[in-house]
Structures are given as C-alpha cells and as structure tokens.
Amino acid sequence: MPQPPVTAQPADQPVHRLVPSPAGRIHLVEQGSGPLVLLVHGFPESWYSWRHQLPALAAAGFRAVAIDVRGYGRSSRPDAVEAYRMLDLVADNVAVVEALGESSAVIVGHDWGSNIASHSALLRPDVFRAVGLLSVPYTPPGGPRPSEVFAGMSDPAGPFAGQEFYVSYFQRPGRAEAEIEPDVRGWLAGLYAALSADTMPGPEAPDPHLVAPGGTMRDRFPAGGRLPSWLSEEDLDVYAGEFERTGLTGALNRYRNMDRDWADLAAYQGAPITQPSLFLGGGLDASTTWLSEAIEAYPVTLPGLSGSHILDGCGHWLQQERPEETNRLLTEWLTGLPA
C-alpha cells in the first residue's frame, strides 16, 4: 500500500521513523526543517554516528535525516549477500527521499557511507544535488577487479608481506562474524580505539588494518581497553546493543559485494561527479593517507568541489572526534549551496 509522505518536524524534536524502501524498510532519525540533508553512516556504526550533526544542521535551517543503512539497526536485513550491492543501497537512498515527500536532497556520508553517498550522486544526479564525503575520498568506478587487488596485497612478495588486508578478511562469509559476535562490545571498542587519534597504535606497532596469518583483527587492537575520548560507555552501549541484536552479517555483506559493484558500474568507469561537493578527512586516518592520489585527482573527479579539508591530528571517526569543526564546515558548505 502506498505510504503518505511524512513532513518535517521542528528543530527541537528528533523523530524516529520507518519508511518503505526496496530493502523493505529503512529506519531514520529526523530533526529540523528546510532543505533535506541525508546522512549515511559507515562500518561498524549506525544513524547514531550523526548524533552531533542532527541538532547542529537543524539549528542551521536544514532538515537533517540520518539513516540506518540496510543491514543495520532497525532497517531491513535481507538474507541474500547480493542484496547489499551498491545499486541497491542507492535505490534505498532514493526511496528515503521520496518517502519524505522531497524531490531532491544533499547527501553526506562517512566511511562506507561516503562511498554510498558518492555513488548515489553519480547514479542519480536528478535526486542528489550535492554530495559531502567524510574520511573516504571519491574514486571513480573502474580499474582492476577488487578481489584481484586484495589477493595481490596478501601475496608474500606483495606490499604487506603475507599479511591479509582487512577488506579481504571480511569478504569470506562467516569468518569475521566468528571473531566479532562472541564479544561484540569488546570488538567494537577495540576497533574504534584502533582508528581514533588519541588511542590508535603508534607508528612502530603492527597495523590494525592487517591480519597476520592465522590471526584475527582483534590481535592488533590497542591493549588496555581505554576508550577514545569521543566515545563514552553509554555511546558504546548504543552501538553494541544494536549489533548484539542484529549480528554483523548484514553490515559485513557490503564488503562481499565489491566485485559485483565493479561489474554493475562498468559503464561509469572514470566518471566524475559534477554536482557541488565537499571532502573532509582526518590527518591521521589511513583512508586519507592511502588514498592521497584520489584526493589529488579531485580537479578531474570532483570538478564541483568547493572545499577539501584535512583535520590535523584527527583519526577516522571525524564527525564524532571533531563534532564542532565538522559541524562548522558542513553548515558553511550547505549554506553556500545554490537553492
């Protein structure tokens, strides 16, 4: 049955909603009224990663909406691995815009959400009029097949000398789940700490993005169990509670579709995103340093770029590590966009 569009709420009233989508349903949290800004989280997070941005964007005159990506939280979790390909996630975002009674939106994403946001803008420029990317730079579709790239990285003669890159580690169904799900809270705390500026391992420590032969990711998380300054015990309870309820398979299935995405998006090889865009990265984030060439290519790949900012001394979780700075840069950019 068709669903009536829902209307925006006053800035001081965050509202949880379920709206229909190709996944079945998408859970979202909405605050404010004005031009729609869709916020898309990464792994392993939820709508809650935007808790600092929702009130700030609402106060600045925007209708801020943070979703649970399919597979997370209260959104639907299809069983099939292939249900988490990029084309389906873009379709979910379009469905959210339509369910909210809007015809267009600005889309902003972090981590995997950055990738989802960029491809939403690339594939549906009629819906997404501008795109903000946090942590993970835009790289156009194309290049070698991802599975071949990751296999080469794990080669004994490759750059990681026989260690396995975490993306490859996540791609085998059930493998990462067996590591994470016996102690979801502890694993999340370790990962958040490993990629945060104030708790990440030193430059001489083994890289937490790599897995030793026969080992696990947890082996390289910081010892001691200290939480990063941005993450309270109560915040960790929110994240852990959701994943303890849902499991990790839906979230991890995003990594298991990279070859499908490569094939699905072949027609867009090398394609730029021409809408107005913004990039924010952490100076200590491996996503920023490893993909520095992608940032250097922005004059070609993001010709509508109006700002590229590296936050010195910031790790991967920048909208939570540096909420005030992130909010300022986002609102300045949003306010300056064409109506």
mmCIF file of C-alpha atoms in Angstrom:
data_model
loop_
_atom_site.group_PDB
_atom_site.id
_atom_site.type_symbol
_atom_site.label_atom_id
_atom_site.label_comp_id
_atom_site.label_asym_id
_atom_site.label_seq_id
_atom_site.Cartn_x
_atom_site.Cartn_y
_atom_site.Cartn_z
ATOM 1 C CA MET A 1 0.000 0.000 0.000
ATOM 2 C CA PRO A 2 1.418 3.444 -0.895
ATOM 3 C CA GLN A 3 2.658 5.379 2.112
ATOM 4 C CA PRO A 4 1.773 9.046 2.624
ATOM 5 C CA PRO A 5 4.791 11.337 2.680
ATOM 6 C CA VAL A 6 5.885 12.462 6.104
ATOM 7 C CA THR A 7 6.515 16.080 6.920
ATOM 8 C CA ALA A 8 9.477 17.760 8.539
ATOM 9 C CA GLN A 9 9.471 18.345 12.288
ATOM 10 C CA PRO A 10 10.541 21.348 14.391
ATOM 11 C CA ALA A 11 14.270 21.645 15.024
ATOM 12 C CA ASP A 12 13.977 20.655 18.693
ATOM 13 C CA GLN A 13 12.202 17.360 18.062
ATOM 14 C CA PRO A 14 14.273 14.461 16.697
ATOM 15 C CA VAL A 15 11.870 11.832 15.365
ATOM 16 C CA HIS A 16 12.443 8.148 14.610
ATOM 17 C CA ARG A 17 10.632 6.791 11.539
ATOM 18 C CA LEU A 18 10.389 3.675 9.441
ATOM 19 C CA VAL A 19 9.878 4.339 5.722
ATOM 20 C CA PRO A 20 9.415 1.875 2.848
ATOM 21 C CA SER A 21 12.328 1.066 0.566
ATOM 22 C CA PRO A 22 13.440 -1.701 -1.786
ATOM 23 C CA ALA A 23 15.095 -3.309 1.260
ATOM 24 C CA GLY A 24 11.690 -3.461 2.934
ATOM 25 C CA ARG A 25 12.090 -0.608 5.402
ATOM 26 C CA ILE A 26 14.684 1.988 6.316
ATOM 27 C CA HIS A 27 14.885 3.385 9.832
ATOM 28 C CA LEU A 28 15.789 7.053 10.067
ATOM 29 C CA VAL A 29 16.100 9.813 12.621
ATOM 30 C CA GLU A 30 14.984 13.250 11.508
ATOM 31 C CA GLN A 31 15.457 16.684 13.021
ATOM 32 C CA GLY A 32 14.676 20.165 11.749
ATOM 33 C CA SER A 33 13.007 21.657 8.697
ATOM 34 C CA GLY A 34 14.315 23.163 5.494
ATOM 35 C CA PRO A 35 16.370 21.691 2.624
ATOM 36 C CA LEU A 36 16.850 17.938 3.081
ATOM 37 C CA VAL A 37 20.294 16.642 4.077
ATOM 38 C CA LEU A 38 20.602 12.839 4.077
ATOM 39 C CA LEU A 39 23.339 11.459 6.373
ATOM 40 C CA VAL A 40 24.747 7.976 5.643
ATOM 41 C CA HIS A 41 26.937 6.137 8.162
ATOM 42 C CA GLY A 42 29.774 3.682 7.676
ATOM 43 C CA PHE A 43 31.039 0.433 9.220
ATOM 44 C CA PRO A 44 30.512 -0.533 12.001
ATOM 45 C CA GLU A 45 28.172 2.266 13.052
ATOM 46 C CA SER A 46 24.540 3.395 12.671
ATOM 47 C CA TRP A 47 22.461 6.555 12.460
ATOM 48 C CA TYR A 48 23.873 7.313 15.930
ATOM 49 C CA SER A 49 27.227 8.338 14.446
ATOM 50 C CA TRP A 50 25.483 11.563 13.319
ATOM 51 C CA ARG A 51 24.079 12.403 16.782
ATOM 52 C CA HIS A 52 26.168 15.601 16.933
ATOM 53 C CA GLN A 53 25.247 16.725 13.419
ATOM 54 C CA LEU A 54 21.456 16.321 13.612
ATOM 55 C CA PRO A 55 20.820 19.197 16.046
ATOM 56 C CA ALA A 56 23.515 21.398 14.525
ATOM 57 C CA LEU A 57 22.148 21.091 10.987
ATOM 58 C CA ALA A 58 18.591 21.528 12.238
ATOM 59 C CA ALA A 59 19.593 24.710 14.053
ATOM 60 C CA ALA A 60 21.201 25.959 10.831
ATOM 61 C CA GLY A 61 17.901 25.632 8.937
ATOM 62 C CA PHE A 62 18.132 22.164 7.411
ATOM 63 C CA ARG A 63 16.036 19.027 7.551
ATOM 64 C CA ALA A 64 18.685 16.579 8.751
ATOM 65 C CA VAL A 65 17.942 12.869 8.320
ATOM 66 C CA ALA A 66 20.308 10.107 9.458
ATOM 67 C CA ILE A 67 19.502 6.594 8.263
ATOM 68 C CA ASP A 68 20.370 3.080 9.297
ATOM 69 C CA VAL A 69 21.784 1.583 6.085
ATOM 70 C CA ARG A 70 20.136 -1.720 5.119
ATOM 71 C CA GLY A 71 21.622 -4.475 7.252
ATOM 72 C CA TYR A 72 21.970 -2.194 10.284
ATOM 73 C CA GLY A 73 19.824 -1.267 13.264
ATOM 74 C CA ARG A 74 16.089 -1.171 12.687
ATOM 75 C CA SER A 75 16.361 -1.196 8.883
ATOM 76 C CA SER A 76 15.610 -4.394 6.978
ATOM 77 C CA ARG A 77 18.305 -7.056 6.712
ATOM 78 C CA PRO A 78 17.794 -9.095 3.527
ATOM 79 C CA ASP A 79 19.235 -12.607 3.661
ATOM 80 C CA ALA A 80 20.972 -12.691 0.266
ATOM 81 C CA VAL A 81 24.577 -11.481 0.158
ATOM 82 C CA GLU A 82 23.959 -9.859 -3.220
ATOM 83 C CA ALA A 83 21.184 -7.704 -1.719
ATOM 84 C CA TYR A 84 23.898 -5.382 -0.384
ATOM 85 C CA ARG A 85 25.347 -4.288 -3.728
ATOM 86 C CA MET A 86 25.808 -0.577 -4.348
ATOM 87 C CA LEU A 87 22.877 -0.317 -6.768
ATOM 88 C CA ASP A 88 20.515 -1.474 -4.026
ATOM 89 C CA LEU A 89 21.894 0.963 -1.462
ATOM 90 C CA VAL A 90 21.484 3.849 -3.901
ATOM 91 C CA ALA A 91 17.892 2.748 -4.520
ATOM 92 C CA ASP A 92 17.256 2.806 -0.754
ATOM 93 C CA ASN A 93 18.503 6.399 -0.554
ATOM 94 C CA VAL A 94 16.249 7.480 -3.409
ATOM 95 C CA ALA A 95 13.312 5.763 -1.704
ATOM 96 C CA VAL A 96 14.002 7.643 1.539
ATOM 97 C CA VAL A 97 13.963 10.991 -0.278
ATOM 98 C CA GLU A 98 10.671 10.100 -1.935
ATOM 99 C CA ALA A 99 9.122 8.792 1.297
ATOM 100 C CA LEU A 100 9.968 12.092 2.971
ATOM 101 C CA GLY A 101 7.964 13.906 0.304
ATOM 102 C CA GLU A 102 11.029 15.534 -1.277
ATOM 103 C CA SER A 103 12.299 15.551 -4.840
ATOM 104 C CA SER A 104 15.969 16.243 -4.076
ATOM 105 C CA ALA A 105 18.494 16.187 -1.252
ATOM 106 C CA VAL A 106 22.077 16.854 -0.355
ATOM 107 C CA ILE A 107 23.725 13.573 0.630
ATOM 108 C CA VAL A 108 26.613 13.314 3.099
ATOM 109 C CA GLY A 109 28.392 10.086 4.024
ATOM 110 C CA HIS A 110 31.206 8.800 6.221
ATOM 111 C CA ASP A 111 33.422 5.736 5.629
ATOM 112 C CA TRP A 112 31.350 3.252 3.568
ATOM 113 C CA GLY A 113 28.660 5.907 3.742
ATOM 114 C CA SER A 114 30.983 8.214 1.811
ATOM 115 C CA ASN A 115 31.216 5.617 -0.926
ATOM 116 C CA ILE A 116 27.449 5.121 -0.879
ATOM 117 C CA ALA A 117 26.894 8.896 -0.985
ATOM 118 C CA SER A 118 29.285 9.418 -3.888
ATOM 119 C CA HIS A 119 27.673 6.675 -5.943
ATOM 120 C CA SER A 120 24.204 7.967 -5.121
ATOM 121 C CA ALA A 121 25.276 11.325 -6.540
ATOM 122 C CA LEU A 122 26.935 9.672 -9.535
ATOM 123 C CA LEU A 123 23.997 7.428 -10.451
ATOM 124 C CA ARG A 124 21.123 9.740 -9.513
ATOM 125 C CA PRO A 125 22.149 13.361 -10.098
ATOM 126 C CA ASP A 126 18.454 14.117 -10.614
ATOM 127 C CA VAL A 127 17.861 13.401 -6.910
ATOM 128 C CA PHE A 128 21.134 14.240 -5.158
ATOM 129 C CA ARG A 129 22.049 17.824 -5.907
ATOM 130 C CA ALA A 130 25.265 17.937 -3.841
ATOM 131 C CA VAL A 131 27.477 15.453 -2.008
ATOM 132 C CA GLY A 132 29.660 15.639 1.092
ATOM 133 C CA LEU A 133 32.301 12.959 1.667
ATOM 134 C CA LEU A 134 33.891 12.249 5.053
ATOM 135 C CA SER A 135 37.044 10.148 5.534
ATOM 136 C CA VAL A 136 36.936 8.137 2.294
ATOM 137 C CA PRO A 137 37.761 10.071 -0.902
ATOM 138 C CA TYR A 138 35.856 9.571 -4.137
ATOM 139 C CA THR A 139 37.466 7.176 -6.574
ATOM 140 C CA PRO A 140 35.566 6.689 -9.854
ATOM 141 C CA PRO A 141 34.453 3.178 -10.826
ATOM 142 C CA GLY A 142 36.860 1.127 -12.866
ATOM 143 C CA GLY A 143 40.345 -0.265 -12.575
ATOM 144 C CA PRO A 144 41.247 -3.871 -11.733
ATOM 145 C CA ARG A 145 38.749 -6.271 -10.191
ATOM 146 C CA PRO A 146 38.822 -5.654 -6.413
ATOM 147 C CA SER A 147 39.304 -9.298 -5.405
ATOM 148 C CA GLU A 148 42.414 -9.454 -7.588
ATOM 149 C CA VAL A 149 43.804 -6.318 -5.973
ATOM 150 C CA PHE A 150 43.281 -7.669 -2.450
ATOM 151 C CA ALA A 151 44.756 -11.049 -3.356
ATOM 152 C CA GLY A 152 47.871 -9.310 -4.641
ATOM 153 C CA MET A 153 48.189 -7.315 -1.436
ATOM 154 C CA SER A 154 48.297 -10.533 0.603
ATOM 155 C CA ASP A 155 50.928 -12.155 -1.586
ATOM 156 C CA PRO A 156 54.141 -12.975 0.336
ATOM 157 C CA ALA A 157 56.004 -10.775 -2.128
ATOM 158 C CA GLY A 158 53.337 -8.049 -2.009
ATOM 159 C CA PRO A 159 53.299 -4.808 -0.023
ATOM 160 C CA PHE A 160 52.037 -6.491 3.160
ATOM 161 C CA ALA A 161 54.412 -9.480 3.099
ATOM 162 C CA GLY A 162 51.849 -12.232 3.551
ATOM 163 C CA GLN A 163 49.557 -10.350 5.929
ATOM 164 C CA GLU A 164 45.906 -10.075 4.931
ATOM 165 C CA PHE A 165 44.204 -6.743 4.328
ATOM 166 C CA TYR A 166 41.103 -6.343 6.483
ATOM 167 C CA VAL A 167 38.766 -5.979 3.468
ATOM 168 C CA SER A 168 39.813 -9.403 2.214
ATOM 169 C CA TYR A 169 39.416 -10.779 5.749
ATOM 170 C CA PHE A 170 35.818 -9.521 5.831
ATOM 171 C CA GLN A 171 34.853 -10.984 2.461
ATOM 172 C CA ARG A 172 34.532 -14.644 3.394
ATOM 173 C CA PRO A 173 31.017 -15.187 4.848
ATOM 174 C CA GLY A 174 31.057 -16.181 8.491
ATOM 175 C CA ARG A 175 34.749 -15.615 9.104
ATOM 176 C CA ALA A 176 34.678 -12.167 10.676
ATOM 177 C CA GLU A 177 31.370 -12.941 12.395
ATOM 178 C CA ALA A 178 33.083 -15.801 14.236
ATOM 179 C CA GLU A 179 35.635 -13.336 15.600
ATOM 180 C CA ILE A 180 33.274 -10.486 16.464
ATOM 181 C CA GLU A 181 29.985 -11.907 17.665
ATOM 182 C CA PRO A 182 31.158 -13.723 20.829
ATOM 183 C CA ASP A 183 32.163 -10.294 22.227
ATOM 184 C CA VAL A 184 30.584 -7.567 20.122
ATOM 185 C CA ARG A 185 31.112 -4.807 22.665
ATOM 186 C CA GLY A 186 34.781 -5.584 23.191
ATOM 187 C CA TRP A 187 35.470 -5.877 19.466
ATOM 188 C CA LEU A 188 33.767 -2.594 18.652
ATOM 189 C CA ALA A 189 35.613 -0.819 21.461
ATOM 190 C CA GLY A 190 38.911 -2.158 20.115
ATOM 191 C CA LEU A 191 38.233 -1.124 16.532
ATOM 192 C CA TYR A 192 37.023 2.353 17.485
ATOM 193 C CA ALA A 193 40.157 2.809 19.617
ATOM 194 C CA ALA A 194 42.473 1.463 16.897
ATOM 195 C CA LEU A 195 41.360 4.146 14.428
ATOM 196 C CA SER A 196 40.951 7.111 16.827
ATOM 197 C CA ALA A 197 43.624 9.781 17.115
ATOM 198 C CA ASP A 198 44.052 9.567 20.884
ATOM 199 C CA THR A 199 44.124 5.770 21.208
ATOM 200 C CA MET A 200 45.485 4.404 17.901
ATOM 201 C CA PRO A 201 48.681 2.292 17.980
ATOM 202 C CA GLY A 202 51.969 4.084 17.486
ATOM 203 C CA PRO A 203 53.770 4.110 14.130
ATOM 204 C CA GLU A 204 56.012 1.219 15.181
ATOM 205 C CA ALA A 205 53.120 -1.045 16.244
ATOM 206 C CA PRO A 206 51.607 -3.638 13.873
ATOM 207 C CA ASP A 207 48.976 -2.087 11.609
ATOM 208 C CA PRO A 208 45.427 -2.906 12.810
ATOM 209 C CA HIS A 209 44.210 -2.879 9.183
ATOM 210 C CA LEU A 210 46.218 -6.068 8.579
ATOM 211 C CA VAL A 211 45.679 -9.606 9.841
ATOM 212 C CA ALA A 212 48.634 -11.924 10.456
ATOM 213 C CA PRO A 213 48.462 -15.465 9.043
ATOM 214 C CA GLY A 214 46.191 -17.495 11.280
ATOM 215 C CA GLY A 215 45.360 -14.433 13.380
ATOM 216 C CA THR A 216 42.427 -12.083 13.879
ATOM 217 C CA MET A 217 41.898 -8.334 13.676
ATOM 218 C CA ARG A 218 41.440 -8.189 17.444
ATOM 219 C CA ASP A 219 45.060 -9.289 17.910
ATOM 220 C CA ARG A 220 46.205 -5.817 16.846
ATOM 221 C CA PHE A 221 43.721 -3.642 18.686
ATOM 222 C CA PRO A 222 45.233 -1.408 21.384
ATOM 223 C CA ALA A 223 45.850 -3.137 24.699
ATOM 224 C CA GLY A 224 44.357 -1.864 27.924
ATOM 225 C CA GLY A 225 40.777 -1.287 26.830
ATOM 226 C CA ARG A 226 40.873 2.520 27.059
ATOM 227 C CA LEU A 227 38.059 4.133 25.113
ATOM 228 C CA PRO A 228 38.789 7.094 22.826
ATOM 229 C CA SER A 229 37.771 10.457 24.267
ATOM 230 C CA TRP A 230 34.819 10.833 21.878
ATOM 231 C CA LEU A 231 33.227 7.531 22.942
ATOM 232 C CA SER A 232 31.504 7.223 26.306
ATOM 233 C CA GLU A 233 30.474 3.929 27.872
ATOM 234 C CA GLU A 234 26.875 4.924 27.095
ATOM 235 C CA ASP A 235 27.736 5.587 23.422
ATOM 236 C CA LEU A 236 29.410 2.193 23.193
ATOM 237 C CA ASP A 237 26.321 0.606 24.753
ATOM 238 C CA VAL A 238 24.199 2.036 21.924
ATOM 239 C CA TYR A 239 26.426 0.639 19.182
ATOM 240 C CA ALA A 240 26.983 -2.721 20.890
ATOM 241 C CA GLY A 241 23.307 -3.148 21.728
ATOM 242 C CA GLU A 242 22.303 -2.792 18.087
ATOM 243 C CA PHE A 243 24.902 -5.252 16.767
ATOM 244 C CA GLU A 244 24.250 -7.749 19.557
ATOM 245 C CA ARG A 245 20.621 -7.721 18.407
ATOM 246 C CA THR A 246 21.185 -7.806 14.649
ATOM 247 C CA GLY A 247 24.508 -9.582 14.276
ATOM 248 C CA LEU A 248 27.202 -8.348 11.894
ATOM 249 C CA THR A 249 26.370 -10.228 8.702
ATOM 250 C CA GLY A 250 24.252 -7.508 7.094
ATOM 251 C CA ALA A 251 26.935 -4.912 7.738
ATOM 252 C CA LEU A 252 29.762 -7.157 6.516
ATOM 253 C CA ASN A 253 27.872 -8.079 3.350
ATOM 254 C CA ARG A 254 28.783 -4.641 1.974
ATOM 255 C CA TYR A 255 32.386 -5.853 1.706
ATOM 256 C CA ARG A 256 31.211 -9.049 -0.014
ATOM 257 C CA ASN A 257 29.773 -7.177 -2.983
ATOM 258 C CA MET A 258 32.791 -5.263 -4.207
ATOM 259 C CA ASP A 259 33.280 -7.449 -7.291
ATOM 260 C CA ARG A 260 29.551 -7.194 -8.078
ATOM 261 C CA ASP A 261 29.790 -3.407 -7.793
ATOM 262 C CA TRP A 262 32.793 -3.421 -10.115
ATOM 263 C CA ALA A 263 30.718 -5.252 -12.749
ATOM 264 C CA ASP A 264 27.500 -3.295 -12.137
ATOM 265 C CA LEU A 265 29.240 0.068 -12.510
ATOM 266 C CA ALA A 266 31.432 -0.752 -15.504
ATOM 267 C CA ALA A 267 29.564 1.770 -17.670
ATOM 268 C CA TYR A 268 30.650 4.547 -15.269
ATOM 269 C CA GLN A 269 34.371 3.827 -15.470
ATOM 270 C CA GLY A 270 36.308 7.011 -14.722
ATOM 271 C CA ALA A 271 33.136 9.099 -14.410
ATOM 272 C CA PRO A 272 33.374 12.358 -12.434
ATOM 273 C CA ILE A 273 30.761 13.673 -10.028
ATOM 274 C CA THR A 274 29.821 17.125 -11.275
ATOM 275 C CA GLN A 275 27.487 18.336 -8.509
ATOM 276 C CA PRO A 276 28.792 20.643 -5.775
ATOM 277 C CA SER A 277 30.914 18.589 -3.373
ATOM 278 C CA LEU A 278 32.863 18.734 -0.125
ATOM 279 C CA PHE A 279 35.556 16.479 1.343
ATOM 280 C CA LEU A 280 36.651 16.212 4.971
ATOM 281 C CA GLY A 281 39.430 13.842 6.030
ATOM 282 C CA GLY A 282 41.385 13.059 9.168
ATOM 283 C CA GLY A 283 45.095 13.801 9.103
ATOM 284 C CA LEU A 284 45.829 10.535 10.960
ATOM 285 C CA ASP A 285 43.279 8.430 9.056
ATOM 286 C CA ALA A 286 44.663 5.704 6.821
ATOM 287 C CA SER A 287 41.776 6.323 4.412
ATOM 288 C CA THR A 288 43.200 9.782 3.794
ATOM 289 C CA THR A 289 46.860 8.803 3.531
ATOM 290 C CA TRP A 290 46.443 5.623 1.490
ATOM 291 C CA LEU A 291 44.117 7.375 -0.951
ATOM 292 C CA SER A 292 46.080 10.610 -1.242
ATOM 293 C CA GLU A 293 46.252 10.212 -5.021
ATOM 294 C CA ALA A 294 42.444 10.171 -5.148
ATOM 295 C CA ILE A 295 42.402 13.492 -3.288
ATOM 296 C CA GLU A 296 44.990 14.928 -5.678
ATOM 297 C CA ALA A 297 42.754 13.882 -8.602
ATOM 298 C CA TYR A 298 39.769 15.908 -7.362
ATOM 299 C CA PRO A 299 40.104 18.641 -10.027
ATOM 300 C CA VAL A 300 39.200 15.897 -12.526
ATOM 301 C CA THR A 301 37.000 13.557 -10.485
ATOM 302 C CA LEU A 302 35.116 16.212 -8.441
ATOM 303 C CA PRO A 303 35.050 19.300 -10.673
ATOM 304 C CA GLY A 304 32.326 20.812 -8.463
ATOM 305 C CA LEU A 305 34.460 20.609 -5.321
ATOM 306 C CA SER A 306 34.129 23.715 -3.171
ATOM 307 C CA GLY A 307 36.234 22.586 -0.218
ATOM 308 C CA SER A 308 38.712 19.863 0.740
ATOM 309 C CA HIS A 309 39.783 19.916 4.379
ATOM 310 C CA ILE A 310 42.207 17.673 6.266
ATOM 311 C CA LEU A 311 41.639 17.904 10.034
ATOM 312 C CA ASP A 312 45.086 17.779 11.620
ATOM 313 C CA GLY A 313 45.508 15.260 14.403
ATOM 314 C CA CYS A 314 42.144 13.622 13.701
ATOM 315 C CA GLY A 315 41.530 9.923 13.190
ATOM 316 C CA HIS A 316 38.907 8.045 11.201
ATOM 317 C CA TRP A 317 35.698 8.870 13.112
ATOM 318 C CA LEU A 318 35.930 12.581 12.408
ATOM 319 C CA GLN A 319 32.306 13.698 12.860
ATOM 320 C CA GLN A 320 32.478 12.158 16.348
ATOM 321 C CA GLU A 321 36.105 13.010 17.132
ATOM 322 C CA ARG A 322 35.736 16.613 15.948
ATOM 323 C CA PRO A 323 31.997 17.363 16.013
ATOM 324 C CA GLU A 324 32.218 21.147 16.336
ATOM 325 C CA GLU A 325 34.711 21.513 13.482
ATOM 326 C CA THR A 326 32.785 19.078 11.312
ATOM 327 C CA ASN A 327 29.509 20.873 12.023
ATOM 328 C CA ARG A 328 31.024 24.244 11.150
ATOM 329 C CA LEU A 329 32.468 23.037 7.855
ATOM 330 C CA LEU A 330 29.278 21.222 6.903
ATOM 331 C CA THR A 331 26.953 24.104 7.704
ATOM 332 C CA GLU A 332 29.161 26.657 5.935
ATOM 333 C CA TRP A 333 29.187 24.472 2.834
ATOM 334 C CA LEU A 334 25.466 23.693 2.955
ATOM 335 C CA THR A 335 24.539 27.314 3.476
ATOM 336 C CA GLY A 336 26.582 28.305 0.440
ATOM 337 C CA LEU A 337 24.951 25.798 -1.929
ATOM 338 C CA PRO A 338 22.620 27.038 -4.677
ATOM 339 C CA ALA A 339 18.982 26.863 -3.659
#
